[in-house]
Short mmCIF file of C-alpha atoms in Angstrom, two decimals:
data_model
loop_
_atom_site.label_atom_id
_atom_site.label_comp_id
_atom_site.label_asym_id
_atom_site.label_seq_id
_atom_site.Cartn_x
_atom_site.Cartn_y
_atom_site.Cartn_z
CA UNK A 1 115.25 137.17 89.82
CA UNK A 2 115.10 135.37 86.76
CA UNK A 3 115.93 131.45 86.86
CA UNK A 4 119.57 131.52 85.04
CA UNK A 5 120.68 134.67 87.77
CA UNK A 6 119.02 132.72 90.73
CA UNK A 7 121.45 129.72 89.11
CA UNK A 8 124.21 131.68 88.94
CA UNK A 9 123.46 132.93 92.34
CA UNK A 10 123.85 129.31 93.89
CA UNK A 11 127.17 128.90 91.72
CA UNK A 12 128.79 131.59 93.15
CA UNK A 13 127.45 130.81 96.94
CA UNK A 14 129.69 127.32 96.24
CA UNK A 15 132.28 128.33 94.54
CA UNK A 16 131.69 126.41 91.37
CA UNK A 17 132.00 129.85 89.27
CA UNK A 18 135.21 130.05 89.25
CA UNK A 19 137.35 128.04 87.11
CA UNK A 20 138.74 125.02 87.99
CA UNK A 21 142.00 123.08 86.72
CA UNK A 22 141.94 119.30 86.68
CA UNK A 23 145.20 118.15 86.66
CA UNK A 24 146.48 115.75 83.75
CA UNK A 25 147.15 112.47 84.64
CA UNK A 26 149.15 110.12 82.41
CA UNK A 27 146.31 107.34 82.27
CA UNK A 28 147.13 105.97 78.67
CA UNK A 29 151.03 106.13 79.14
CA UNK A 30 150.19 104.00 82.33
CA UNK A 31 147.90 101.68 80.43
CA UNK A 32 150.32 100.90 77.95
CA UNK A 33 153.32 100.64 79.93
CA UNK A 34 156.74 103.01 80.07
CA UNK A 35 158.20 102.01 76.96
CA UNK A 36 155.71 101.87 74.77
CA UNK A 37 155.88 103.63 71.34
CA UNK A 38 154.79 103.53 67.89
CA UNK A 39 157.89 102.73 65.61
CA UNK A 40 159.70 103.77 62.60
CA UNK A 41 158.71 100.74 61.36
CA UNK A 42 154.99 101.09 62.18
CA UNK A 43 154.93 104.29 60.69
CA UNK A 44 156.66 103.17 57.59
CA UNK A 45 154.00 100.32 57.11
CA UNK A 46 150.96 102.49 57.71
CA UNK A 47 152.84 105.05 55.36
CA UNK A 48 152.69 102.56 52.78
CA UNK A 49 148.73 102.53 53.05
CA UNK A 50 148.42 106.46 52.32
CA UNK A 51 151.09 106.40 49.21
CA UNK A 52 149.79 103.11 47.70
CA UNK A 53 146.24 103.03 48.09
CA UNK A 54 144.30 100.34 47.26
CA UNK A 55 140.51 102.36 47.55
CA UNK A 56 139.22 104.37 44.63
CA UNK A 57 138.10 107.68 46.12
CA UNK A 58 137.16 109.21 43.06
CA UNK A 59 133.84 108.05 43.29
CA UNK A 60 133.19 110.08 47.04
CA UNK A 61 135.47 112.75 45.36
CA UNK A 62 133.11 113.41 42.41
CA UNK A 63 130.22 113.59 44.66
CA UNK A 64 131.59 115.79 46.93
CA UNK A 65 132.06 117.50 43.09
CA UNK A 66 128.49 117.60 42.31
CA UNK A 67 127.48 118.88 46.02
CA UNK A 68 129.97 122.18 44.66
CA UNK A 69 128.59 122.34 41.18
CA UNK A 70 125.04 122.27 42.82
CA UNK A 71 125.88 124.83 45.35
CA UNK A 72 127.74 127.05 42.68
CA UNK A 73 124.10 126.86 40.30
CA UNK A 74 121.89 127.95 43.37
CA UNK A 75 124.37 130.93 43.97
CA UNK A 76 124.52 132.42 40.77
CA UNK A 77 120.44 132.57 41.22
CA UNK A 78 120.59 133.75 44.64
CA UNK A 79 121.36 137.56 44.62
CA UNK A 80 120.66 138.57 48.00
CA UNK A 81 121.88 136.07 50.63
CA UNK A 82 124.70 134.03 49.59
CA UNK A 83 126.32 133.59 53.06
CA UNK A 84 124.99 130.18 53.41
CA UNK A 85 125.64 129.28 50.27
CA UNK A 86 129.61 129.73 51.01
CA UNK A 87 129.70 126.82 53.77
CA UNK A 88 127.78 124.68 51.24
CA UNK A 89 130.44 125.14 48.86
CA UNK A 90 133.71 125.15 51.55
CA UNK A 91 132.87 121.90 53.13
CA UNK A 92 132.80 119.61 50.18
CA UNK A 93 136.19 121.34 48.93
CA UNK A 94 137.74 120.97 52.29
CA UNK A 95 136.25 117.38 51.72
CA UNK A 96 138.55 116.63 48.36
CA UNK A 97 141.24 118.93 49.30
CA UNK A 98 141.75 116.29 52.67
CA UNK A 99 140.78 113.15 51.39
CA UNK A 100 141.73 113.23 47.83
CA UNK A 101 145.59 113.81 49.27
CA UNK A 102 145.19 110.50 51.24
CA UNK A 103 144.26 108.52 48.13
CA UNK A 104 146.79 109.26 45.79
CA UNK A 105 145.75 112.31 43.97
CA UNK A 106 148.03 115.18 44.93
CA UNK A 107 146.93 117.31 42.03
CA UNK A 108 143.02 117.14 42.87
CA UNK A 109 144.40 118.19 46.73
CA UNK A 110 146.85 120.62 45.97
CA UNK A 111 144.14 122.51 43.26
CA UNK A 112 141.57 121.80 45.89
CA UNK A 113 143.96 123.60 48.02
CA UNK A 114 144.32 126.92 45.82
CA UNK A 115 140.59 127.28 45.66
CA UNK A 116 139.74 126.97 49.74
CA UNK A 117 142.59 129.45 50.49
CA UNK A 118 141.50 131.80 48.20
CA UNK A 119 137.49 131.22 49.48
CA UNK A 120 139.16 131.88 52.67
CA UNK A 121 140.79 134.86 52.55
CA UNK A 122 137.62 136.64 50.67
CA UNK A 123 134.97 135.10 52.45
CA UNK A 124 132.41 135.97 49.89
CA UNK A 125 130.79 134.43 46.78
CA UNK A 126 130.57 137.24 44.05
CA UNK A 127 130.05 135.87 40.34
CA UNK A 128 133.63 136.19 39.47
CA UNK A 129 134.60 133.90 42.84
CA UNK A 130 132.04 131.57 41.28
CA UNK A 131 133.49 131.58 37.61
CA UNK A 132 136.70 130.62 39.42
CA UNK A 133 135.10 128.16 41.66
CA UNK A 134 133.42 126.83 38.16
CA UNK A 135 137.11 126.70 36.69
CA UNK A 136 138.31 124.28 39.10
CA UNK A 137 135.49 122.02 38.84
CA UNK A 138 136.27 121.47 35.11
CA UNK A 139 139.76 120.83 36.44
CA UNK A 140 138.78 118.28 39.17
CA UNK A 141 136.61 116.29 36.86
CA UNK A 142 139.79 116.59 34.10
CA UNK A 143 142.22 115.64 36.39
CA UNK A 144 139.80 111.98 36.67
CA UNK A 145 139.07 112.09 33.39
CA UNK A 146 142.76 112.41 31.99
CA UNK A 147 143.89 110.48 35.17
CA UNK A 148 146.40 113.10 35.59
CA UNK A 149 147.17 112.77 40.10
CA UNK A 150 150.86 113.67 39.76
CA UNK A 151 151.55 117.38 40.83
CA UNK A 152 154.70 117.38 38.55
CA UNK A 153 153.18 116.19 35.58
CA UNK A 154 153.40 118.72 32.56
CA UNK A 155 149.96 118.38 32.48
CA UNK A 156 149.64 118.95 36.13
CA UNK A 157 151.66 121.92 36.62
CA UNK A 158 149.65 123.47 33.28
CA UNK A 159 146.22 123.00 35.31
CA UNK A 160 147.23 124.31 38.63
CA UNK A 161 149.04 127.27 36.87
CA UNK A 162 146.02 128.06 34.99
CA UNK A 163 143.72 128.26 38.15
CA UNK A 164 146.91 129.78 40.21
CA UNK A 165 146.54 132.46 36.99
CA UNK A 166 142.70 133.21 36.88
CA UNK A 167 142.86 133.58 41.21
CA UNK A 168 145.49 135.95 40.82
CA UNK A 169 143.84 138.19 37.97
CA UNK A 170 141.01 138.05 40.74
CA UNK A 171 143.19 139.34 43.81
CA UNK A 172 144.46 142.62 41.40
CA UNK A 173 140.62 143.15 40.26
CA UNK A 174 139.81 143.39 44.03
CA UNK A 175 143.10 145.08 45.01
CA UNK A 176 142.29 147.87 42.26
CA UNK A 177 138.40 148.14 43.47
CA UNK A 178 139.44 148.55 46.87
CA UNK A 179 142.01 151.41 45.82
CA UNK A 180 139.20 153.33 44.10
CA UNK A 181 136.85 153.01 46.98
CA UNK B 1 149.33 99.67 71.77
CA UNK B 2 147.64 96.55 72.16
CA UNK B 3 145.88 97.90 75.39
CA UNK B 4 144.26 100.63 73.88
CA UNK B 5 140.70 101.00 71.92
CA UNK B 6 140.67 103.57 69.32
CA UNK B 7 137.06 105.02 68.03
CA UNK B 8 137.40 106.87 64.18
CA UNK B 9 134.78 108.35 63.38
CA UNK B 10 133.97 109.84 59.61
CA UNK B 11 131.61 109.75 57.22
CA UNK B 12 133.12 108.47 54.21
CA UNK B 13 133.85 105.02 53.92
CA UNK B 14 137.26 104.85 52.04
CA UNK B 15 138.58 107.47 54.56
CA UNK B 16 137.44 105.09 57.71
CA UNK B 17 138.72 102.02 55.99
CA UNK B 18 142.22 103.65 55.42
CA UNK B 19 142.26 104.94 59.28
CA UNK B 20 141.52 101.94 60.65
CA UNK B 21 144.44 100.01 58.11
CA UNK B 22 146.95 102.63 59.72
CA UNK B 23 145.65 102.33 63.11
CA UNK B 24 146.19 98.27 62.63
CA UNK B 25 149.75 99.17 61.63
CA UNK B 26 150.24 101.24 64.63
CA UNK B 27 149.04 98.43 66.58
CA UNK B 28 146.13 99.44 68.52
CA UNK B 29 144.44 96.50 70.20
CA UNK B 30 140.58 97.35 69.11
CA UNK B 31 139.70 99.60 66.73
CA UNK B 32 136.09 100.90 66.96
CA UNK B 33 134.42 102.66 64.08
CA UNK B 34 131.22 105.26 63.23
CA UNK B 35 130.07 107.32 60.21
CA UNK B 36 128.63 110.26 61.99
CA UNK B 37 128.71 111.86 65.53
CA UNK B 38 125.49 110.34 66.83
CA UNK B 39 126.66 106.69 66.60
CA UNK B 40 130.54 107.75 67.34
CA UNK B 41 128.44 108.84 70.79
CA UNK B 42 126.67 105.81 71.33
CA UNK B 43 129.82 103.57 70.33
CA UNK B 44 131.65 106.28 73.03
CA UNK B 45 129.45 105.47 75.71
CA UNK B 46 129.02 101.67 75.05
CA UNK B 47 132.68 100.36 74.76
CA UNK B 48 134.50 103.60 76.77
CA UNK B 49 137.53 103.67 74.14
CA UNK B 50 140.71 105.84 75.35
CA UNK B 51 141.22 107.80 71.88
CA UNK B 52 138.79 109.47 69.77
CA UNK B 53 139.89 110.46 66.29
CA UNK B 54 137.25 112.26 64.49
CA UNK B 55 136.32 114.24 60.45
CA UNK B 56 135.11 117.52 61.56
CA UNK B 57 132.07 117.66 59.13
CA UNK B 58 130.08 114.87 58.78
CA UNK B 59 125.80 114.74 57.56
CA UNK B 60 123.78 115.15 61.09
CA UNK B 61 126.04 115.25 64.08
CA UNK B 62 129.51 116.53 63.12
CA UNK B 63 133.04 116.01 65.02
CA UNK B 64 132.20 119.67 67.28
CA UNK B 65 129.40 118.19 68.21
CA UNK B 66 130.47 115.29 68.88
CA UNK B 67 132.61 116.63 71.03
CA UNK B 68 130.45 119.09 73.04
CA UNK B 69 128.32 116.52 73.70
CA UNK B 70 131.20 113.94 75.51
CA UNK B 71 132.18 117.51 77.68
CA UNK B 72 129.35 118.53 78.46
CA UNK B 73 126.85 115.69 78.68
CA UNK B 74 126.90 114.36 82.96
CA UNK B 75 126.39 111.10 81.49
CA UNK B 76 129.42 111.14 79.34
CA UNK B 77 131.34 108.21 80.46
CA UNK B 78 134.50 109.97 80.11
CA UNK B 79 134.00 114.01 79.65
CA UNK B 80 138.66 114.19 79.61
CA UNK B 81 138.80 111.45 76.60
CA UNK B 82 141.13 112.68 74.15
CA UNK B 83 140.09 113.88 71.12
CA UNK B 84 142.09 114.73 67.41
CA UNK B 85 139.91 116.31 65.65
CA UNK B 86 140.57 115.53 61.08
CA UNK B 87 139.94 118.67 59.06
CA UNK B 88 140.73 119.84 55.16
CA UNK B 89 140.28 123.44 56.75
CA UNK B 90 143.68 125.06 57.56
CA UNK B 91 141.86 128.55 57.83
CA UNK B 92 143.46 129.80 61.35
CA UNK B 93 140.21 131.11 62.94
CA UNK B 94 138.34 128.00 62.43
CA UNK B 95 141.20 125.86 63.52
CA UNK B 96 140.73 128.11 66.98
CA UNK B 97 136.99 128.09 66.93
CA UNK B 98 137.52 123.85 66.98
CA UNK B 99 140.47 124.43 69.77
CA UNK B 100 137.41 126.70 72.03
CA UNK B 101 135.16 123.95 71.53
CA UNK B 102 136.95 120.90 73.56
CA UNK B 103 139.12 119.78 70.82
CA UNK B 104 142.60 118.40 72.69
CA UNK B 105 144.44 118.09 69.05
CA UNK B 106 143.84 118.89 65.38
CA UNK B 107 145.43 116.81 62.31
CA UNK B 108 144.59 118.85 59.12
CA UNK B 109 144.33 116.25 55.87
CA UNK B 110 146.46 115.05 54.13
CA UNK B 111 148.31 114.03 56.87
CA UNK B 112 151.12 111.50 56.81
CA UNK B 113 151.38 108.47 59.09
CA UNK B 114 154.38 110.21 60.75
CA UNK B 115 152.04 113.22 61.41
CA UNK B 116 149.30 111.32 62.92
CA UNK B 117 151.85 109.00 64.77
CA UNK B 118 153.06 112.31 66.25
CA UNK B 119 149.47 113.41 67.36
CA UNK B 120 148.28 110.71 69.01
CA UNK B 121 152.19 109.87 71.28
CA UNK B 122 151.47 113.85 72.32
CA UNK B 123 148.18 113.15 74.09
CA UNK B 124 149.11 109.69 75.57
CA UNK B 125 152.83 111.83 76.40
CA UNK B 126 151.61 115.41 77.23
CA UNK B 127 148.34 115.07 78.26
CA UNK B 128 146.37 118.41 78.65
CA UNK B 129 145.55 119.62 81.87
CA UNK B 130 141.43 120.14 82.38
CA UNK B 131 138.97 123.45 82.98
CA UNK B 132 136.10 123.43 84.70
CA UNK B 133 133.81 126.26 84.24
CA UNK B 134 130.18 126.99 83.78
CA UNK B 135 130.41 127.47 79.96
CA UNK B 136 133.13 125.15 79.65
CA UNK B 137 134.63 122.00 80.00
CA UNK B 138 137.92 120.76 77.64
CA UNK B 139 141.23 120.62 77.87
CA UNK B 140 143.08 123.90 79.13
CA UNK B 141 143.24 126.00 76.18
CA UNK B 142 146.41 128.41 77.41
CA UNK B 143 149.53 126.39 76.43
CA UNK B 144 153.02 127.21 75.32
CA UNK B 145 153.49 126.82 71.83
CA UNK B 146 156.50 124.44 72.01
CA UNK B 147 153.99 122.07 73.62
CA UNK B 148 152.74 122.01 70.66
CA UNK B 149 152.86 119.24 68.20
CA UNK B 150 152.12 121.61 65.46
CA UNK B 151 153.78 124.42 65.98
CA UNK B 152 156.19 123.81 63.12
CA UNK B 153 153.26 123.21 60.63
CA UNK B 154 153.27 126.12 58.29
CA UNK B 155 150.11 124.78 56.57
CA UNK B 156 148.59 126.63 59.58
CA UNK B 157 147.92 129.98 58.26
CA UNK B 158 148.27 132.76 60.90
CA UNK B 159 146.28 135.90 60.27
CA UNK B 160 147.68 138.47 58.53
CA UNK B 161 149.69 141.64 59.83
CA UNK B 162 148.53 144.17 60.00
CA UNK B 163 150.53 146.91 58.63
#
């Protein structure tokens, strides 16, 4: 009998196997009393924090940047195994897509936000998924550059449309390959 | 608030200092911080705070881990602590791969204050029942979706039908 069975073995003799349910108990609502909440007002203040911040993330965003533009290079050369190479370039985009939303600029997050769902749905890094992913890189570091954070800027909308545009050329190119297949 | 200690854990400084400036708002009484899941642990098991509010992905030990180690470990100080989990991911599988792992609530960024407000009343208000098995230990993963404090998030994004 091998060590794990012979474990398993004494679990079941006990009973410990089988699943068991610890019941909730309302320990915080106790520690902070019945009628404690956190107000309108609270929230209102802390709101203030997220619309009007005071930290410059740009400089964690454009690292976060580079770790993506890095990550695309080493794809391109990598022909055979580019698996890993797709969490090296998702995390740092969920990274701006979260945090760049919480500092003020909408557009880096919402364009941010095009590029992971797309990544998501495909789940693979051909070169035209990198070209794309090589589009919105020019856009992040334009959207700094021209400090354009407002999704409903002219200039805004004109950038996410473009990568909306080049995302959705790429969903009929793989709609059509699939067809012929 | 004022009798609870909050530990936020992330890895990039402006994101910490803006939790722990809404946190203050909210009016927690101590507000604990750490920049990756190894000290978050060793903060965890020092000062025994009631909430943990961690960044998924984070250099070394990451907010999964992180949390499989306060389940799992028989030294944890406190293997039920709540934990809200921050993510950019709204990919549905991954959301229930973190959910498997332990995770009592996920808050996918941005967030507003009102949204994180709403997370953290729903574990000190509906806390989850616990499971106890050989290959796990977190918070009892069957629950009715109007328990949920994010069942009206559409950001969510269910799997597709298929047809």
């Amino acid at each position: 009998m091998r060590d794990e069975d012979d474990q398993l073995y004494i679990y079941q003799l006990y009973g410990i196997s089988t699943p068991r349910k610890i019941k909730a108990e309302k320990t915080l609502r106790a520690k902070i009393g019945a009628s404690t909440k956190i107000t309108p007002e609270q929230i209102e203040k802390a709101q203030k924090i997220i619309t009007h911040p005071k930290k410059d993330f740009s400089g964690y965003a454009l690292q976060q940047l580079s770790r993506i533009e890095g990550a695309i290079h080493a794809t391109y050369e990598n022909t055979y195994d580019r698996e890993s190479d797709y969490e090296l370039i998702i995390v740092p985009l969920s990274n701006i897509k979260g945090q760049a939303g919480m500092f003020g600029n909408w557009l880096a997050s919402h364009l941010s936000e095009i590029i992971l769902k797309f990544l998501e749905k495909y789940k693979r890094l051909d070169n035209d998924a990198l070209d794309i992913l090589g589009h919105y890189c020019k856009a992040i570091h334009l959207t700094y550059e021209l400090e354009l954070f407002d999704t409903t800027s002219t200039g805004g909308q004109k950038i996410a449309h473009e990568l909306q545009y080049v995302v959705k050329r790429y969903n009929e190119r793989f709609k059509k390959k699939i067809e012929r297949t | 608030m004022k009798e609870l200690t909050v530990l936020v854990a992330d890895d990039s400084e402006p994101m910490l200092e803006v939790m722990v400036a809404i946190l203050n708002r909210f009016g927690f009484g101590r507000i604990l911080t750490a920049t990756d899941g190894e000290q978050a642990f060793s903060v965890f098991q020092r000062y025994k705070p009631d909430l943990i509010i961690t960044d998924w992905h984070m250099d070394n030990i990451d907010g999964l881990e992180l949390c499989r180690w306060i389940r799992r470990n028989k030294h944890s100080v406190n293997r039920s602590i709540p934990i809200i989990l921050m993510t950019g991911f709204s990919d549905y599988a991954r959301i229930t791969s973190a959910r498997d792992k332990g995770i009592t609530e996920i808050i996918i960024k941005p967030f507003s204050a009102e949204d994180l407000a709403k997370r953290i009343m729903h574990v000190i208000d509906v806390p989850r029942d616990f499971i106890e098995s050989l290959g796990f230990f977190g918070p009892d993963r069957r629950r009715r979706k109007i328990d949920s404090p994010v069942a009206d998030d559409r950001r969510l994004m269910e799997p597709e039908e298929k047809s």
